[in-house]
Amino acid sequence: MTEKLRTVTRIVRGDATADGAGVQLKRIIGGAELDMLDPFLMLDAFGSDKPQDYIGGFPPHPHRGFETVTYMLAGKMRHQDSAGNAGVIEAGGVQWMTAASGIIHSEMPEQEEGLLAGYQLWVNLPASEKMSAPRYQEISAEAITVEQHDDGLTIRVVAGETRQGNTGVIDNPFVDPLYLVVDAPAGSQLNEQVKEGHNAFIYLSKGKLNVADTARSIQAGELAVLSDGDALRLTAEQDSSFILVSGKPLNEPVAKGGPFVMNTRAEVEQAFADYRSGQLVQ
């Protein structure tokens, strides 16, 4: 059966901004250029060798109605939350936190050799799960499968399943995500399956990529929204590092209010009221 190759439909560069206690980052999804890509609500990329850009971290703050996914490229992030979870995400590790009905957490950076870098992705929850009990998954770098290709390309399989049959360490039945962290030396190729009907994107942190032999290559610092299809073929034109992410769209109303994402404005207002009265966390 002939594969339906995905192509690039849109390029997004994102906006420089600050969050938490002054952490400098780039907001690629959830900003002015791309409000969301269902089920993905936000994607932030952070990375600096200047401690003043990140040392304030993210002091205690609430969430309800979605999941946060933090992947560390360099340095560490210390997590603590109202559900009693605590841990340190190190380089190559991932934290997948399901805020659901409500959680208050802090994320405090710990640099290594002055450097901190990583991604945070917000993944929406269906209406049926927004008020379920919070969950927390923290996976070390050593527990994540690394797929090695003959041309030097490597894939860290965080979520989903690759064409070669390697599966991710994250359990998420709601949007059936694919989350691959790829390092591709110049000249290497990725031929990967991506489920048809799922929204998908590539974010390139370093290098230059060409998708499906098209005229416009993806440059470092760009997010490429992909067309629908069941396969992806790309070539690294330079030594490249990127993430490939896809998920099943929920196709539900979305109401955003700062740290809360619900289906209606009334539900967002209730979340704020619950937080102010101390009822957000049960």
mmCIF file of C-alpha atoms in Angstrom:
data_model
loop_
_atom_site.group_PDB
_atom_site.id
_atom_site.type_symbol
_atom_site.label_atom_id
_atom_site.label_comp_id
_atom_site.label_asym_id
_atom_site.label_seq_id
_atom_site.Cartn_x
_atom_site.Cartn_y
_atom_site.Cartn_z
ATOM 1 C CA MET A 1 0.000 0.000 0.000
ATOM 2 C CA THR A 2 1.347 3.415 -0.969
ATOM 3 C CA GLU A 3 2.285 5.661 1.929
ATOM 4 C CA LYS A 4 0.859 9.160 2.172
ATOM 5 C CA LEU A 5 3.852 11.377 2.889
ATOM 6 C CA ARG A 6 3.442 14.401 5.107
ATOM 7 C CA THR A 7 4.746 17.775 3.923
ATOM 8 C CA VAL A 8 5.268 21.140 5.597
ATOM 9 C CA THR A 9 2.157 23.332 5.565
ATOM 10 C CA ARG A 10 3.334 26.151 7.815
ATOM 11 C CA ILE A 11 6.504 27.493 9.429
ATOM 12 C CA VAL A 12 6.330 29.145 12.855
ATOM 13 C CA ARG A 13 9.239 30.924 14.547
ATOM 14 C CA GLY A 14 7.588 31.820 17.857
ATOM 15 C CA ASP A 15 8.055 34.758 20.202
ATOM 16 C CA ALA A 16 10.672 35.557 22.821
ATOM 17 C CA THR A 17 8.980 35.966 26.195
ATOM 18 C CA ALA A 18 9.422 35.368 29.920
ATOM 19 C CA ASP A 19 7.469 33.167 32.315
ATOM 20 C CA GLY A 20 7.660 32.060 35.925
ATOM 21 C CA ALA A 21 10.084 34.234 37.871
ATOM 22 C CA GLY A 22 11.586 35.802 34.761
ATOM 23 C CA VAL A 23 12.701 32.676 32.882
ATOM 24 C CA GLN A 24 13.614 33.674 29.323
ATOM 25 C CA LEU A 25 12.153 31.362 26.685
ATOM 26 C CA LYS A 26 10.662 31.125 23.221
ATOM 27 C CA ARG A 27 6.940 30.376 22.952
ATOM 28 C CA ILE A 28 6.325 28.562 19.678
ATOM 29 C CA ILE A 29 2.824 27.149 20.197
ATOM 30 C CA GLY A 30 0.467 29.231 22.323
ATOM 31 C CA GLY A 31 1.709 32.573 21.024
ATOM 32 C CA ALA A 32 0.615 35.118 18.437
ATOM 33 C CA GLU A 33 1.655 33.033 15.414
ATOM 34 C CA LEU A 34 0.099 29.701 16.419
ATOM 35 C CA ASP A 35 -2.486 29.721 19.201
ATOM 36 C CA MET A 36 -2.714 25.914 19.403
ATOM 37 C CA LEU A 37 -2.393 22.751 17.340
ATOM 38 C CA ASP A 38 -5.049 20.456 18.804
ATOM 39 C CA PRO A 39 -4.340 18.705 21.179
ATOM 40 C CA PHE A 40 -1.167 20.747 21.795
ATOM 41 C CA LEU A 41 -1.815 23.957 23.697
ATOM 42 C CA MET A 42 1.689 25.329 24.150
ATOM 43 C CA LEU A 43 5.320 24.602 23.308
ATOM 44 C CA ASP A 44 8.129 26.528 24.994
ATOM 45 C CA ALA A 45 11.799 26.128 24.186
ATOM 46 C CA PHE A 46 14.285 27.371 26.745
ATOM 47 C CA GLY A 47 18.046 27.381 26.642
ATOM 48 C CA SER A 48 20.743 29.683 27.953
ATOM 49 C CA ASP A 49 24.261 29.710 29.375
ATOM 50 C CA LYS A 50 23.412 32.859 31.358
ATOM 51 C CA PRO A 51 22.083 31.927 34.820
ATOM 52 C CA GLN A 52 20.185 35.217 35.117
ATOM 53 C CA ASP A 53 17.958 34.031 32.243
ATOM 54 C CA TYR A 54 16.533 31.112 34.218
ATOM 55 C CA ILE A 55 17.691 31.021 37.830
ATOM 56 C CA GLY A 56 14.362 32.350 39.197
ATOM 57 C CA GLY A 57 12.626 29.229 37.863
ATOM 58 C CA PHE A 58 8.921 28.581 38.208
ATOM 59 C CA PRO A 59 7.822 28.999 41.860
ATOM 60 C CA PRO A 60 4.616 27.241 43.050
ATOM 61 C CA HIS A 61 1.730 27.759 40.619
ATOM 62 C CA PRO A 62 -1.530 25.935 39.825
ATOM 63 C CA HIS A 63 -2.809 23.985 36.813
ATOM 64 C CA ARG A 64 -6.082 22.314 35.892
ATOM 65 C CA GLY A 65 -7.428 20.621 32.775
ATOM 66 C CA PHE A 66 -4.322 19.517 30.850
ATOM 67 C CA GLU A 67 -0.891 17.875 31.005
ATOM 68 C CA THR A 68 2.600 19.376 31.103
ATOM 69 C CA VAL A 69 5.499 17.578 29.440
ATOM 70 C CA THR A 70 9.037 18.680 30.277
ATOM 71 C CA TYR A 71 12.028 17.265 28.405
ATOM 72 C CA MET A 72 15.511 18.333 29.452
ATOM 73 C CA LEU A 73 18.315 18.745 26.920
ATOM 74 C CA ALA A 74 20.854 20.143 29.402
ATOM 75 C CA GLY A 75 20.879 20.895 33.108
ATOM 76 C CA LYS A 76 18.245 19.723 35.568
ATOM 77 C CA MET A 77 14.743 20.714 36.730
ATOM 78 C CA ARG A 78 13.658 20.023 40.311
ATOM 79 C CA HIS A 79 9.919 19.293 40.627
ATOM 80 C CA GLN A 80 7.684 19.333 43.691
ATOM 81 C CA ASP A 81 3.878 19.303 43.810
ATOM 82 C CA SER A 82 0.815 19.269 46.020
ATOM 83 C CA ALA A 83 0.184 15.581 45.332
ATOM 84 C CA GLY A 84 3.402 14.668 47.105
ATOM 85 C CA ASN A 85 5.509 14.054 44.006
ATOM 86 C CA ALA A 86 9.095 15.253 43.995
ATOM 87 C CA GLY A 87 12.055 14.575 41.763
ATOM 88 C CA VAL A 88 14.776 15.932 39.508
ATOM 89 C CA ILE A 89 14.583 15.686 35.722
ATOM 90 C CA GLU A 90 18.094 15.408 34.326
ATOM 91 C CA ALA A 91 19.341 15.847 30.761
ATOM 92 C CA GLY A 92 17.650 13.302 28.509
ATOM 93 C CA GLY A 93 14.848 12.693 31.001
ATOM 94 C CA VAL A 94 11.165 13.542 30.784
ATOM 95 C CA GLN A 95 8.366 14.465 33.169
ATOM 96 C CA TRP A 96 4.748 13.977 32.051
ATOM 97 C CA MET A 97 2.434 15.530 34.631
ATOM 98 C CA THR A 98 -1.339 15.192 34.334
ATOM 99 C CA ALA A 99 -2.730 18.168 36.258
ATOM 100 C CA ALA A 100 -6.349 17.085 35.593
ATOM 101 C CA SER A 101 -8.618 18.322 38.445
ATOM 102 C CA GLY A 102 -5.882 20.414 39.964
ATOM 103 C CA ILE A 103 -2.306 20.505 41.122
ATOM 104 C CA ILE A 104 0.100 23.117 42.464
ATOM 105 C CA HIS A 105 3.738 22.566 41.554
ATOM 106 C CA SER A 106 7.106 24.253 41.319
ATOM 107 C CA GLU A 107 9.867 23.738 38.768
ATOM 108 C CA MET A 108 13.261 25.034 39.810
ATOM 109 C CA PRO A 109 16.265 24.846 37.460
ATOM 110 C CA GLU A 110 19.664 23.468 38.365
ATOM 111 C CA GLN A 111 22.235 24.276 35.698
ATOM 112 C CA GLU A 112 25.173 22.108 34.729
ATOM 113 C CA GLU A 113 28.308 24.006 33.694
ATOM 114 C CA GLY A 114 26.156 27.135 33.491
ATOM 115 C CA LEU A 115 23.755 25.657 30.918
ATOM 116 C CA LEU A 116 20.038 24.890 31.066
ATOM 117 C CA ALA A 117 17.967 23.833 28.040
ATOM 118 C CA GLY A 118 14.796 21.924 27.253
ATOM 119 C CA TYR A 119 11.189 21.978 26.134
ATOM 120 C CA GLN A 120 7.843 22.208 27.851
ATOM 121 C CA LEU A 121 4.762 21.038 25.966
ATOM 122 C CA TRP A 122 1.164 21.428 27.169
ATOM 123 C CA VAL A 123 -1.186 18.649 26.049
ATOM 124 C CA ASN A 124 -4.934 19.098 26.361
ATOM 125 C CA LEU A 125 -7.167 16.586 28.139
ATOM 126 C CA PRO A 126 -10.623 15.569 26.917
ATOM 127 C CA ALA A 127 -13.596 16.966 28.834
ATOM 128 C CA SER A 128 -14.187 13.548 30.392
ATOM 129 C CA GLU A 129 -10.722 13.623 32.028
ATOM 130 C CA LYS A 130 -10.313 17.256 33.038
ATOM 131 C CA MET A 131 -11.587 16.634 36.578
ATOM 132 C CA SER A 132 -9.964 13.218 37.050
ATOM 133 C CA ALA A 133 -7.228 12.605 39.641
ATOM 134 C CA PRO A 134 -3.772 14.070 38.880
ATOM 135 C CA ARG A 135 -0.974 11.722 37.724
ATOM 136 C CA TYR A 136 2.788 12.063 37.544
ATOM 137 C CA GLN A 137 5.284 10.203 35.362
ATOM 138 C CA GLU A 138 9.010 10.932 35.681
ATOM 139 C CA ILE A 139 11.352 8.928 33.473
ATOM 140 C CA SER A 140 15.159 9.038 33.584
ATOM 141 C CA ALA A 141 17.311 9.211 30.475
ATOM 142 C CA GLU A 142 18.503 5.653 31.095
ATOM 143 C CA ALA A 143 14.932 4.307 30.919
ATOM 144 C CA ILE A 144 14.189 5.815 27.492
ATOM 145 C CA THR A 145 14.808 3.574 24.480
ATOM 146 C CA VAL A 146 17.442 4.911 22.094
ATOM 147 C CA GLU A 147 17.073 3.698 18.502
ATOM 148 C CA GLN A 148 20.314 3.690 16.493
ATOM 149 C CA HIS A 149 20.254 3.814 12.686
ATOM 150 C CA ASP A 150 23.060 2.721 10.391
ATOM 151 C CA ASP A 151 23.573 6.262 9.037
ATOM 152 C CA GLY A 152 24.218 7.628 12.548
ATOM 153 C CA LEU A 153 20.722 8.979 13.207
ATOM 154 C CA THR A 154 19.443 8.330 16.741
ATOM 155 C CA ILE A 155 15.908 8.503 18.141
ATOM 156 C CA ARG A 156 14.995 8.762 21.807
ATOM 157 C CA VAL A 157 11.481 7.279 21.976
ATOM 158 C CA VAL A 158 9.580 9.235 24.652
ATOM 159 C CA ALA A 159 6.048 8.334 23.543
ATOM 160 C CA GLY A 160 4.410 6.315 20.782
ATOM 161 C CA GLU A 161 5.945 3.666 18.543
ATOM 162 C CA THR A 162 8.535 3.968 15.788
ATOM 163 C CA ARG A 163 8.545 2.187 12.457
ATOM 164 C CA GLN A 164 11.168 -0.198 13.867
ATOM 165 C CA GLY A 165 8.783 -1.173 16.686
ATOM 166 C CA ASN A 166 10.406 0.636 19.597
ATOM 167 C CA THR A 167 7.863 2.046 22.046
ATOM 168 C CA GLY A 168 7.918 5.040 24.344
ATOM 169 C CA VAL A 169 7.980 5.032 28.113
ATOM 170 C CA ILE A 170 5.012 7.366 28.571
ATOM 171 C CA ASP A 171 1.485 6.077 29.089
ATOM 172 C CA ASN A 172 -1.112 8.417 27.594
ATOM 173 C CA PRO A 173 -4.388 6.901 26.343
ATOM 174 C CA PHE A 174 -6.090 10.238 25.686
ATOM 175 C CA VAL A 175 -4.347 11.610 22.575
ATOM 176 C CA ASP A 176 -2.143 8.639 21.614
ATOM 177 C CA PRO A 177 0.975 10.821 21.335
ATOM 178 C CA LEU A 178 4.179 10.335 19.401
ATOM 179 C CA TYR A 179 7.163 12.181 20.909
ATOM 180 C CA LEU A 180 10.565 11.486 19.361
ATOM 181 C CA VAL A 181 13.816 13.305 20.144
ATOM 182 C CA VAL A 182 16.094 12.966 17.123
ATOM 183 C CA ASP A 183 19.769 13.680 16.474
ATOM 184 C CA ALA A 184 20.566 13.419 12.777
ATOM 185 C CA PRO A 185 24.060 13.866 11.322
ATOM 186 C CA ALA A 186 24.326 15.614 7.965
ATOM 187 C CA GLY A 187 23.148 13.345 5.163
ATOM 188 C CA SER A 188 21.121 10.991 7.351
ATOM 189 C CA GLN A 189 17.445 10.285 6.657
ATOM 190 C CA LEU A 190 14.404 9.662 8.809
ATOM 191 C CA ASN A 191 11.594 7.529 7.388
ATOM 192 C CA GLU A 192 8.999 7.322 10.126
ATOM 193 C CA GLN A 193 5.351 6.397 10.575
ATOM 194 C CA VAL A 194 2.968 9.058 11.885
ATOM 195 C CA LYS A 195 -0.651 8.105 12.413
ATOM 196 C CA GLU A 196 -3.035 9.489 9.813
ATOM 197 C CA GLY A 197 -5.522 11.999 11.204
ATOM 198 C CA HIS A 198 -3.158 13.102 13.985
ATOM 199 C CA ASN A 199 -1.807 16.645 14.076
ATOM 200 C CA ALA A 200 1.982 16.704 13.913
ATOM 201 C CA PHE A 201 4.906 19.095 14.036
ATOM 202 C CA ILE A 202 8.689 19.216 13.971
ATOM 203 C CA TYR A 203 10.671 21.693 16.060
ATOM 204 C CA LEU A 204 14.288 22.061 14.984
ATOM 205 C CA SER A 205 16.699 23.310 17.648
ATOM 206 C CA LYS A 206 19.857 22.877 15.559
ATOM 207 C CA GLY A 207 20.774 22.300 11.919
ATOM 208 C CA LYS A 208 18.729 22.212 8.725
ATOM 209 C CA LEU A 209 16.132 19.687 7.522
ATOM 210 C CA ASN A 210 14.376 18.968 4.262
ATOM 211 C CA VAL A 211 10.963 17.279 4.415
ATOM 212 C CA ALA A 212 9.743 15.199 1.460
ATOM 213 C CA ASP A 213 12.299 16.761 -0.922
ATOM 214 C CA THR A 214 10.520 20.117 -1.011
ATOM 215 C CA ALA A 215 12.107 23.429 -1.973
ATOM 216 C CA ARG A 216 11.844 25.072 1.463
ATOM 217 C CA SER A 217 14.028 23.564 4.172
ATOM 218 C CA ILE A 218 13.406 23.938 7.906
ATOM 219 C CA GLN A 219 15.935 26.152 9.658
ATOM 220 C CA ALA A 220 17.093 26.021 13.283
ATOM 221 C CA GLY A 221 14.580 27.698 15.602
ATOM 222 C CA GLU A 222 11.599 26.931 13.368
ATOM 223 C CA LEU A 223 8.542 24.774 13.985
ATOM 224 C CA ALA A 224 7.089 23.056 10.937
ATOM 225 C CA VAL A 225 3.401 22.112 11.007
ATOM 226 C CA LEU A 226 2.924 18.983 8.914
ATOM 227 C CA SER A 227 0.128 18.033 6.538
ATOM 228 C CA ASP A 228 -1.950 14.932 7.187
ATOM 229 C CA GLY A 229 -0.573 11.576 6.134
ATOM 230 C CA ASP A 230 0.745 8.311 7.551
ATOM 231 C CA ALA A 231 4.486 8.717 6.943
ATOM 232 C CA LEU A 232 7.277 11.260 7.180
ATOM 233 C CA ARG A 233 10.465 11.332 5.136
ATOM 234 C CA LEU A 234 13.145 13.902 5.815
ATOM 235 C CA THR A 235 16.850 14.467 5.223
ATOM 236 C CA ALA A 236 19.299 16.277 7.481
ATOM 237 C CA GLU A 237 21.130 18.824 5.331
ATOM 238 C CA GLN A 238 23.335 19.705 8.325
ATOM 239 C CA ASP A 239 23.979 18.047 11.698
ATOM 240 C CA SER A 240 20.523 18.467 13.224
ATOM 241 C CA SER A 241 18.590 18.037 16.482
ATOM 242 C CA PHE A 242 14.800 18.140 16.594
ATOM 243 C CA ILE A 243 11.623 16.769 18.108
ATOM 244 C CA LEU A 244 8.839 15.099 16.142
ATOM 245 C CA VAL A 245 5.503 15.223 17.952
ATOM 246 C CA SER A 246 2.006 14.126 16.952
ATOM 247 C CA GLY A 247 -1.297 13.515 18.693
ATOM 248 C CA LYS A 248 -4.957 12.801 18.091
ATOM 249 C CA PRO A 249 -6.995 16.030 18.010
ATOM 250 C CA LEU A 250 -9.757 16.220 20.612
ATOM 251 C CA ASN A 251 -12.017 18.505 18.532
ATOM 252 C CA GLU A 252 -13.542 20.007 21.676
ATOM 253 C CA PRO A 253 -14.111 23.624 22.732
ATOM 254 C CA VAL A 254 -11.070 25.158 24.444
ATOM 255 C CA ALA A 255 -11.249 27.917 27.057
ATOM 256 C CA LYS A 256 -7.857 29.168 28.270
ATOM 257 C CA GLY A 257 -7.266 31.195 31.383
ATOM 258 C CA GLY A 258 -3.610 31.465 32.404
ATOM 259 C CA PRO A 259 -2.736 28.202 34.165
ATOM 260 C CA PHE A 260 -6.156 26.633 33.530
ATOM 261 C CA VAL A 261 -7.512 25.106 30.306
ATOM 262 C CA MET A 262 -11.119 23.959 30.316
ATOM 263 C CA ASN A 263 -14.002 23.672 27.844
ATOM 264 C CA THR A 264 -15.981 26.768 28.896
ATOM 265 C CA ARG A 265 -15.236 30.184 30.366
ATOM 266 C CA ALA A 266 -17.407 29.323 33.361
ATOM 267 C CA GLU A 267 -15.195 26.305 34.106
ATOM 268 C CA VAL A 268 -12.089 28.493 33.948
ATOM 269 C CA GLU A 269 -13.662 30.999 36.333
ATOM 270 C CA GLN A 270 -14.540 28.125 38.667
ATOM 271 C CA ALA A 271 -10.908 27.005 38.603
ATOM 272 C CA PHE A 272 -9.761 30.485 39.643
ATOM 273 C CA ALA A 273 -12.399 30.538 42.398
ATOM 274 C CA ASP A 274 -11.316 27.099 43.616
ATOM 275 C CA TYR A 275 -7.683 28.204 43.680
ATOM 276 C CA ARG A 276 -8.462 31.380 45.634
ATOM 277 C CA SER A 277 -10.536 29.419 48.187
ATOM 278 C CA GLY A 278 -7.997 26.633 48.556
ATOM 279 C CA GLN A 279 -10.298 24.072 46.891
ATOM 280 C CA LEU A 280 -8.312 23.487 43.683
ATOM 281 C CA VAL A 281 -6.347 20.645 45.250
ATOM 282 C CA GLN A 282 -8.372 17.985 47.024
#
